Coordinates of C-alpha atoms (C1' of nucleotides) in Angstrom, one line a residue:
Chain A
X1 CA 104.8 105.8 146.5
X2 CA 103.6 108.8 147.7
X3 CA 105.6 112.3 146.4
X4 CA 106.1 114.1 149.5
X5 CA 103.6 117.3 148.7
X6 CA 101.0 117.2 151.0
X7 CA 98.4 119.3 151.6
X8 CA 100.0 120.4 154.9
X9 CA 97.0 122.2 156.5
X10 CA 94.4 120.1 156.2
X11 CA 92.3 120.1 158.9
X12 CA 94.5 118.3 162.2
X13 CA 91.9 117.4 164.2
X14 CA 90.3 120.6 166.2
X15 CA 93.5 122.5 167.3
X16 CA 91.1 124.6 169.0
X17 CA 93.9 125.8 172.1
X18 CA 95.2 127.9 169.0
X19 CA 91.8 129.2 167.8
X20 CA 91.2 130.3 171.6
X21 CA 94.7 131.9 171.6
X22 CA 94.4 133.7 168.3
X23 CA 90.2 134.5 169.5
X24 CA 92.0 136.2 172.6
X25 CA 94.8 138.3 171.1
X26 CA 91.8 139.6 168.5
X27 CA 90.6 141.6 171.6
X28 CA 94.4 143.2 172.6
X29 CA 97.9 141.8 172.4
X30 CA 99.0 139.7 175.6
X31 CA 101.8 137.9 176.9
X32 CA 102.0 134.7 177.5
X33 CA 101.3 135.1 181.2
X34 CA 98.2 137.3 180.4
X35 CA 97.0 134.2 178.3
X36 CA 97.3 132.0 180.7
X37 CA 95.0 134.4 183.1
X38 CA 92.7 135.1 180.4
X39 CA 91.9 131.8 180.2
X40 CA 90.8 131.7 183.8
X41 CA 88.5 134.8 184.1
X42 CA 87.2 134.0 180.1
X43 CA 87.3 131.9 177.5
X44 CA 89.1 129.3 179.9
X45 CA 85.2 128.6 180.9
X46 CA 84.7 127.5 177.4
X47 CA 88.1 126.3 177.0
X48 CA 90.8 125.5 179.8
X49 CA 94.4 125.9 179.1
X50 CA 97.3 125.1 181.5
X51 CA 100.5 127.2 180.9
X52 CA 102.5 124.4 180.0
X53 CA 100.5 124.1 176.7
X54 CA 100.0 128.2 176.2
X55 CA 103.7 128.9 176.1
X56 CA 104.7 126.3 173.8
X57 CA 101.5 126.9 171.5
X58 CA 102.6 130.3 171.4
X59 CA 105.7 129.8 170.4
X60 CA 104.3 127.0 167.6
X61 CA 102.7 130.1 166.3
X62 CA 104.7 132.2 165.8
X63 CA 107.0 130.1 164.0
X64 CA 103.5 129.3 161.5
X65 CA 103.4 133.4 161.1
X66 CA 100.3 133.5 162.8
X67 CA 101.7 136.0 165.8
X68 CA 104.1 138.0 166.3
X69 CA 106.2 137.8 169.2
X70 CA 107.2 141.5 170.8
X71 CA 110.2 141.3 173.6
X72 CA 109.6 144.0 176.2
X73 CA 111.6 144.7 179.2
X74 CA 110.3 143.9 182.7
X75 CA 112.3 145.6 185.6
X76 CA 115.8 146.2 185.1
X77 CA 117.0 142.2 183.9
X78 CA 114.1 140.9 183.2
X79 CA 111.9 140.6 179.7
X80 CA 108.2 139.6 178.4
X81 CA 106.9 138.5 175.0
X82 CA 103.8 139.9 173.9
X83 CA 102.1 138.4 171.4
X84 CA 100.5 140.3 168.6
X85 CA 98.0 138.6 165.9
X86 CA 99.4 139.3 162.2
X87 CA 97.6 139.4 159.3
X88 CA 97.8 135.8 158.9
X89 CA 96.8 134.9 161.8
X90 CA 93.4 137.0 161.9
X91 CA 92.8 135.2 158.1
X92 CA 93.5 131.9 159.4
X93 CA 91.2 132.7 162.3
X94 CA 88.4 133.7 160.0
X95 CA 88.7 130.9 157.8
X96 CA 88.4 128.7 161.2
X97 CA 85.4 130.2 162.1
X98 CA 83.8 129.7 159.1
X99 CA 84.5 126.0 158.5
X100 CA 82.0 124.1 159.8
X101 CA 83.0 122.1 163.2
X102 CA 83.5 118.4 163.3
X103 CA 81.7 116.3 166.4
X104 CA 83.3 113.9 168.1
X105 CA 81.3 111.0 169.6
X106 CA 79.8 110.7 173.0
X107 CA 82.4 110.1 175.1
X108 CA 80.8 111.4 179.3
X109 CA 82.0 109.3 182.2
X110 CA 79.3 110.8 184.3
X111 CA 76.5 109.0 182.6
X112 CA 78.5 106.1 181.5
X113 CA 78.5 105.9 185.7
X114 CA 74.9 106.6 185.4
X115 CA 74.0 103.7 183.4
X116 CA 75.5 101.2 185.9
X117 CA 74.5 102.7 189.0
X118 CA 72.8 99.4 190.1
X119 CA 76.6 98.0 190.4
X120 CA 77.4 100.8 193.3
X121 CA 76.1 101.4 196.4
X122 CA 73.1 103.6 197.3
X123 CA 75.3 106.2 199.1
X124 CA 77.9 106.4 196.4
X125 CA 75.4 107.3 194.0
X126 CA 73.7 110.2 196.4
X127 CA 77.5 111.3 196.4
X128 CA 77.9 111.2 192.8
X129 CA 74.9 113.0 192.2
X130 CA 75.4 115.6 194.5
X131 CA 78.7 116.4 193.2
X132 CA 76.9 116.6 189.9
X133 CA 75.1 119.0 191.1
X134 CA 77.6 121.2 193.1
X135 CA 79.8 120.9 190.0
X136 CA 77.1 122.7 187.6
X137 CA 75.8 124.9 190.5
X138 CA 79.2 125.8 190.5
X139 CA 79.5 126.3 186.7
X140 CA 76.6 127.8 185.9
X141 CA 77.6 130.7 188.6
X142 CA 80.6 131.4 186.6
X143 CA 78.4 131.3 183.2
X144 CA 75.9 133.6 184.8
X145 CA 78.9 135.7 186.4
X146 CA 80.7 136.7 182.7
X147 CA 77.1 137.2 181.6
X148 CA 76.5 139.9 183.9
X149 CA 80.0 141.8 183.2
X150 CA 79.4 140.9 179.4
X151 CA 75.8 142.5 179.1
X152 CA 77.4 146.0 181.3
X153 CA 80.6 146.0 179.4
X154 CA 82.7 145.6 182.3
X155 CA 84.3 142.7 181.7
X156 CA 87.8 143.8 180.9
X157 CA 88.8 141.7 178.2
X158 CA 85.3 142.0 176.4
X159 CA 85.5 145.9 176.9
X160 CA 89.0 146.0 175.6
X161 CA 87.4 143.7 172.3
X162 CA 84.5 146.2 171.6
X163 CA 87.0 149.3 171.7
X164 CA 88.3 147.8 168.2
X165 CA 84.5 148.1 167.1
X166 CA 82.2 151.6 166.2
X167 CA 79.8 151.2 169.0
X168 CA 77.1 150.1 166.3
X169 CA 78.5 147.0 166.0
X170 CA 78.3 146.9 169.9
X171 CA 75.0 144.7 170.0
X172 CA 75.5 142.3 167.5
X173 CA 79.1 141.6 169.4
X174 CA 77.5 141.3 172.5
X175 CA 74.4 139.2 171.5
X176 CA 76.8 137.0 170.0
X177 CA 79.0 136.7 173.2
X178 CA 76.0 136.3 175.3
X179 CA 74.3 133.6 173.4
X180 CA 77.4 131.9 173.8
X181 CA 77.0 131.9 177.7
X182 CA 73.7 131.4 177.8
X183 CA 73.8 128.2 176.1
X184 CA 76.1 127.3 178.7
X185 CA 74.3 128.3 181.5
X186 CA 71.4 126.3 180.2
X187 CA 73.0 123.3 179.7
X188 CA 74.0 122.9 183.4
X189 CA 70.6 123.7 184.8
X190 CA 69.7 120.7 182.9
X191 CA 72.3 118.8 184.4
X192 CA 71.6 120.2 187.8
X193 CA 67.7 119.1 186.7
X194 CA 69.0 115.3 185.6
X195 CA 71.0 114.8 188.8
X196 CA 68.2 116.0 191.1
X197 CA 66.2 113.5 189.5
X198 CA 68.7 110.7 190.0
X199 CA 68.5 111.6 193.8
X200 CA 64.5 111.6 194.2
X201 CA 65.4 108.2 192.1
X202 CA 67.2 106.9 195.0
X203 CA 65.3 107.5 197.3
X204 CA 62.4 105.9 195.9
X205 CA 64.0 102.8 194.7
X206 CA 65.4 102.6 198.8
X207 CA 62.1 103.3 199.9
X208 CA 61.1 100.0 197.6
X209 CA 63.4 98.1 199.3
X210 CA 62.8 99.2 202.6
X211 CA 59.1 98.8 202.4
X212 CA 60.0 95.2 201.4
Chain B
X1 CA 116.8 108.8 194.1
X2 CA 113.6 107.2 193.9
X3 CA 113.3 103.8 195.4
X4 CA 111.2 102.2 192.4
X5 CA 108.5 101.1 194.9
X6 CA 105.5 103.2 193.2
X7 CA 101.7 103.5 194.4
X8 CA 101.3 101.1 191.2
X9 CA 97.4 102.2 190.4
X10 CA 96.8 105.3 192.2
X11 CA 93.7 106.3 189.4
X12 CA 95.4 107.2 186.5
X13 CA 93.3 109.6 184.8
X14 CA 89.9 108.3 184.4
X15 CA 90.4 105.2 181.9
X16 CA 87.1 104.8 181.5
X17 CA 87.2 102.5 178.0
X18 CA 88.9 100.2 180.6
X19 CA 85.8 100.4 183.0
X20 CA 83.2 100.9 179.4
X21 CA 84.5 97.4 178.7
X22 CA 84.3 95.9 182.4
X23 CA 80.4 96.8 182.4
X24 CA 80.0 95.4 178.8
X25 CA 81.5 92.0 180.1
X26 CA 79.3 92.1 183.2
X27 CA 76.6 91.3 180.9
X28 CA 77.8 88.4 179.0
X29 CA 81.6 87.2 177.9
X30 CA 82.4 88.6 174.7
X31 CA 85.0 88.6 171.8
X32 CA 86.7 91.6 171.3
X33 CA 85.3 91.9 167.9
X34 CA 81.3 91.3 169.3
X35 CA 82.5 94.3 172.1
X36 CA 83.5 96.7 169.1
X37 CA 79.9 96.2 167.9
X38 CA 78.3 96.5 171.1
X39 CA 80.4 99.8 171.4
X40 CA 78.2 100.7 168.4
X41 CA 74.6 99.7 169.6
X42 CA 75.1 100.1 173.2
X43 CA 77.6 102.0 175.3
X44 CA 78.6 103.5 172.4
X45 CA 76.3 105.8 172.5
X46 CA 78.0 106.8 176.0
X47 CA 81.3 106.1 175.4
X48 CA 83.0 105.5 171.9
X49 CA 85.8 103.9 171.3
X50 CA 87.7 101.9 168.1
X51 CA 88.8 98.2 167.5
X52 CA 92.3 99.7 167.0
X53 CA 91.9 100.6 170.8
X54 CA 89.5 97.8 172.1
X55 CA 92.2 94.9 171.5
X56 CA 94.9 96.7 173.2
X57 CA 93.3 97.5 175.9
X58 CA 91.8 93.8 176.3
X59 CA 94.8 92.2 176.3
X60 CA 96.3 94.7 178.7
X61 CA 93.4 94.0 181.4
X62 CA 93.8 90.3 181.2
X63 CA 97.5 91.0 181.8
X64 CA 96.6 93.1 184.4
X65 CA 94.0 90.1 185.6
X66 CA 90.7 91.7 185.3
X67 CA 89.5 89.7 182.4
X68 CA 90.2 85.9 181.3
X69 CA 90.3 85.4 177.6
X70 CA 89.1 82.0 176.4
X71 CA 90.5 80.7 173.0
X72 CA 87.7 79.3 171.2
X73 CA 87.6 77.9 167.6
X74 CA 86.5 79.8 164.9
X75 CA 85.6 77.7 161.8
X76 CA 88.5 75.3 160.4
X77 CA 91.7 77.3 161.0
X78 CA 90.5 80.4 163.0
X79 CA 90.4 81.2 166.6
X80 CA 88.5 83.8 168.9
X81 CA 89.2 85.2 171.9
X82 CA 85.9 85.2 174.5
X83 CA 86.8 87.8 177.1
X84 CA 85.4 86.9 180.7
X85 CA 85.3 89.3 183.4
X86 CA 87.4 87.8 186.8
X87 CA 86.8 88.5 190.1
X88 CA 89.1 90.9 190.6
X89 CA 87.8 92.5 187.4
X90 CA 84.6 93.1 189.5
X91 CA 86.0 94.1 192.1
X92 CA 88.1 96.7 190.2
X93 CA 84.5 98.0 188.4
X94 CA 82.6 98.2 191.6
X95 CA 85.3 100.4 193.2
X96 CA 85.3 102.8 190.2
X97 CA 81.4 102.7 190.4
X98 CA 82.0 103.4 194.3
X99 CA 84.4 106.4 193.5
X100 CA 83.6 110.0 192.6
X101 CA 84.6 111.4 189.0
X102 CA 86.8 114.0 188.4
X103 CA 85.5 116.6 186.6
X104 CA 87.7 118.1 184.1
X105 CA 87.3 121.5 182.5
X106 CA 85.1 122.5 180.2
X107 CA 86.3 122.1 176.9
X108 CA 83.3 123.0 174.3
X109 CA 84.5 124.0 170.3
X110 CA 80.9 124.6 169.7
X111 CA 80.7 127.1 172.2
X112 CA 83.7 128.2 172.1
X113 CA 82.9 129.3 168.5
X114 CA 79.9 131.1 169.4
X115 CA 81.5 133.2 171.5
X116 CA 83.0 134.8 168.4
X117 CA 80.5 134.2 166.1
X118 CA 81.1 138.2 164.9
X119 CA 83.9 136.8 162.9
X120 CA 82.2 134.7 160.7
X121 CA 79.6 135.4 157.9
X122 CA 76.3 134.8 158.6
X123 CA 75.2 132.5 156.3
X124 CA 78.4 130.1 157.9
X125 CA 76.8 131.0 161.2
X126 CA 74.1 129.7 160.0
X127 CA 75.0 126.8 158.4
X128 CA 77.0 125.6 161.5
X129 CA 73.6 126.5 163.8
X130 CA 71.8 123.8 161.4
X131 CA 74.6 121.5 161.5
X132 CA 73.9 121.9 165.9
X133 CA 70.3 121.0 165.5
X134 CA 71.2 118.3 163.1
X135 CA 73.7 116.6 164.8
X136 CA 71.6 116.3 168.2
X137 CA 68.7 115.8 166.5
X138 CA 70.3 112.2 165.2
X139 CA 72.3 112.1 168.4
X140 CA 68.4 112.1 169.9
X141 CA 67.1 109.7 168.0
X142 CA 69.6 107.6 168.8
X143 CA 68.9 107.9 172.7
X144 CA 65.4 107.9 172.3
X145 CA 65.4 104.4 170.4
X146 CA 67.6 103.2 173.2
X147 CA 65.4 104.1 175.8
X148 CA 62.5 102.1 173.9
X149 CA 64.5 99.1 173.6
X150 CA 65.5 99.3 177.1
X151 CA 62.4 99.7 178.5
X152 CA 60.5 97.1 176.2
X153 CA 63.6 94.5 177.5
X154 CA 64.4 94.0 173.7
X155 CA 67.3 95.0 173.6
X156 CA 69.8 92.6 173.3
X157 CA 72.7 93.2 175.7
X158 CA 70.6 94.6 178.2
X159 CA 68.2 91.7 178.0
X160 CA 70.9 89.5 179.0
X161 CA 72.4 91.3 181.3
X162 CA 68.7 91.4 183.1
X163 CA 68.9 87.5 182.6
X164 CA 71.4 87.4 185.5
X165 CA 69.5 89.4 187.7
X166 CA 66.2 87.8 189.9
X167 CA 63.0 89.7 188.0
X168 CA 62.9 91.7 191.5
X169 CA 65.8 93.6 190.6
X170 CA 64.7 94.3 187.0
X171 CA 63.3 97.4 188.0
X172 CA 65.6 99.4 189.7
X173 CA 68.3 98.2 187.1
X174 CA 66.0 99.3 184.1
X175 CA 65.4 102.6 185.9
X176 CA 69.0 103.9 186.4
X177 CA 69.9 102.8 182.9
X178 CA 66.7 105.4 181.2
X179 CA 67.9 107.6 183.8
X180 CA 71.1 107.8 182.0
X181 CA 69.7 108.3 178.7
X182 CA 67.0 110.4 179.6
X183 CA 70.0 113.1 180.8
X184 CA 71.4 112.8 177.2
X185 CA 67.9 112.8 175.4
X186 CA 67.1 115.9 177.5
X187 CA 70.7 117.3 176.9
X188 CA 70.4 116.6 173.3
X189 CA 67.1 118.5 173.3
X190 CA 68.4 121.4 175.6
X191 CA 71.3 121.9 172.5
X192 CA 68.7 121.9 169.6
X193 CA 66.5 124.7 171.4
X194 CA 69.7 126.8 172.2
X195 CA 71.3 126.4 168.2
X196 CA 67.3 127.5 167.1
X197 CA 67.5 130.5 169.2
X198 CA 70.9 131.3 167.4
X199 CA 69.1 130.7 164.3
X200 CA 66.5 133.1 165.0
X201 CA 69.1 135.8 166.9
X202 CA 71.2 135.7 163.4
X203 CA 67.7 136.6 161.6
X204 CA 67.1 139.4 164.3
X205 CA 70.6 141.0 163.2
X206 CA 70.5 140.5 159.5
X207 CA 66.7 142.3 160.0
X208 CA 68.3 145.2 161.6
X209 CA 72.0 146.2 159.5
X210 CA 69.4 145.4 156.1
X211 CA 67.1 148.3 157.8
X212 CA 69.7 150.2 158.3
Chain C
dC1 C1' 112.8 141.0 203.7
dG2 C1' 109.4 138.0 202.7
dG3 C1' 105.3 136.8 200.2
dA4 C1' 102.5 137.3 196.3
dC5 C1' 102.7 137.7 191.8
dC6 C1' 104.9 137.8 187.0
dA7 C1' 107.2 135.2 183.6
dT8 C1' 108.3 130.9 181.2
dG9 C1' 109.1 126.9 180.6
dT10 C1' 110.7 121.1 180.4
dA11 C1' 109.7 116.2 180.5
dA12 C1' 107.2 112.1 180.8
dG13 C1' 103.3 109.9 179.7
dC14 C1' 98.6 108.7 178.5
dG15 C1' 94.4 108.3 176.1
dG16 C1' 92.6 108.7 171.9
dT17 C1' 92.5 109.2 166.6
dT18 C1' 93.5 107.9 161.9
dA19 C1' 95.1 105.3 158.6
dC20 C1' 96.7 101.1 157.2
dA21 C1' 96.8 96.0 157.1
dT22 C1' 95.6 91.0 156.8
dG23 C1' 93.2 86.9 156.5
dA24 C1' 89.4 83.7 157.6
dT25 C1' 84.4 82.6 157.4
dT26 C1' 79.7 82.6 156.2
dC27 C1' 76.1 83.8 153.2
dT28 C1' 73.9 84.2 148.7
Chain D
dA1 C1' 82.6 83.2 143.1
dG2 C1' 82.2 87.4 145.4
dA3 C1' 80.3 90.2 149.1
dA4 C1' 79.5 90.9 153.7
dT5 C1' 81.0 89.9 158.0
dC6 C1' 84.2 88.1 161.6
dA7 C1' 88.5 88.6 163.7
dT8 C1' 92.6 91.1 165.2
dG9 C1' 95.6 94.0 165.0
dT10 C1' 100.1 97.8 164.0
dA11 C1' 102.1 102.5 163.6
dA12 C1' 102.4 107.2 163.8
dC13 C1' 100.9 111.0 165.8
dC14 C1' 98.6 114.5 168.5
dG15 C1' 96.5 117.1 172.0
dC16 C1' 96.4 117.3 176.7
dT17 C1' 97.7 116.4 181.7
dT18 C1' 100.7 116.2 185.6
dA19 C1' 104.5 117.1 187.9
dC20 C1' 108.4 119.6 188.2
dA21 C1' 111.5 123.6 187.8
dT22 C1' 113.5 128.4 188.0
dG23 C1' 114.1 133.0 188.6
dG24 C1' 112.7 137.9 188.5
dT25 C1' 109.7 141.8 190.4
dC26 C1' 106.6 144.4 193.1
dC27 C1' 104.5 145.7 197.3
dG28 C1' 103.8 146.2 202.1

DNA sequence: CGGACCATGTAAGCGGTTACATGATTCT
DNA sequence: AGAATCATGTAACCGCTTACATGGTCCG
């Protein structure tokens, strides 16, 4: 018997692919195609987006009032939809960022895999762990890449953000921005750490066997 | 004008609940209800997951032949169902264990916040900081009294799953499965140090703009 | 003129979450 | 007799992935 008024918004799990969209278009206003790059050369190494989510999302938002979508042309047929944050959107935003976040339990196949490593064989497990490895090496370059470009402003998007800002604010933006990353970067030298100690694991539980 | 004959199980994804289950059973039959709990005390800790999923997914795997569920009586009227893990449902865990994971991108809210923490007030900032170190301080815990338990051989699951082993084995089987909690203990701890130093960088800031 | 890039999607499906639902059993 | 626990689900929904699809534009 319930009446029908709901509290519409109230919290729909983590939405965070909007929160990333509207975090973007608080720097400048993009298209849809500019999103989708964004996300590879920034925030997409916090949070990945394929295009066939962005556009739709996009679009999702605007309907909510959150953007606004601005048609321009593109050649001689063709046309693009930029997406500007409205007021709206930039409250909703804020109010985002100040709600505390909800966690989500442990759910990380790579130490699930860990945990049973007796049921796979000796090799398989070196493999695994070097890719664990190679896959953090790998991440924590990117990290340590946007740190660079963040600290000397040249990263474009980030550059294009502090414009918006008197260049006292600069700092506390940038500290912000960079404590951000550096967590990151942290997180997978301790992974890099944990699998290199799985491998000198290995090798000493083979060397137990073999000395048998 | 497909033929219908599909590549049937070509890795769908990772499934790992399916797999998260497989190495539960490998250590004793279970009901789904006793797995649900043992999703709470053991791999759950790894790998979460809810009754609303874990009968589903049982039934599914002993249609697909993995596991063998036993009808036992329950009481007067009731019934249970004991799942026990087949051959082929061994065979199908050792392969995962044998194959590499896909990693999939990374996907972080926490960090993803951060990164704009300039939109938020401070004392939210702040507040979400604490709720970091809280939340992996518990998480911690958790993984610390699980490495006691499995390294004392008290606790339960593991105990029996040790039961099937010859005591020669008990070794290298008790040292892969710290090894997997030791990377999320020292994870949990690498989180708590990076939320303190956002603690102290928000104090930093607030110092400065009151000097100003 | 061809290849790289810009632009924007649709469709199917899956894994997971949340809320809801029911009844039997064992313990105190 | 009532509470805690055992047992097993259904239904709706959502965020995300994967694969597929199309056409225009810019540059060398």
């Amino acid at each position: 018997m319930s009446i029908g008024i709901s509290q519409a918004t109230v919290q729909n799990r983590t939405m965070s692919l909007r929160y990333a969209l509207l975090a973007l278009l608080t720097a400048q206003p993009m298209t849809g195609y500019d999103l989708a790059k964004a996300f590879h050369i920034s925030v997409g190494h916090v949070w990945y987006a394929p295009d066939s989510q962005i556009y739709p999302e996009l679009r999702r938002m605007e309907a909510a009032g959150l953007v606004d979508g601005v048609a321009l042309p593109w050649g001689d047929k063709g046309t693009k939809t930029e997406y500007h944050v409205t007021d709206a959107g930039i409250s909703e935003f804020v109010d985002w960022m100040n709600l505390p976040l909800r966690y989500t339990r442990e759910r990380d196949p790579a130490h699930l895999k860990a945990a049973y490593f007796e049921w796979a064989d000796p090799d398989a497990v070196r493999e695994q762990l070097r890719a664990h490895v190679a896959h953090y090496e790998d991440q924590r370059r990117q990290w340590l890449e946007q740190l660079e470009s963040i600290r000397d402003h040249t990263h474009p998007i980030f550059a294009k953000r502090l414009e918006r800002y008197p260049s006292s604010e600069w700092p506390r933006i940038t500290a912000f921005k960079m404590f951000a990353y550096e967590g990151l970067a942290a997180r997978a030298e301790q992974e890099i750490a944990w699998a290199q100690r799985g491998l000198r694991l290995v090798d000493e539980l083979a060397g137990e066997s073999a000395a048998d």
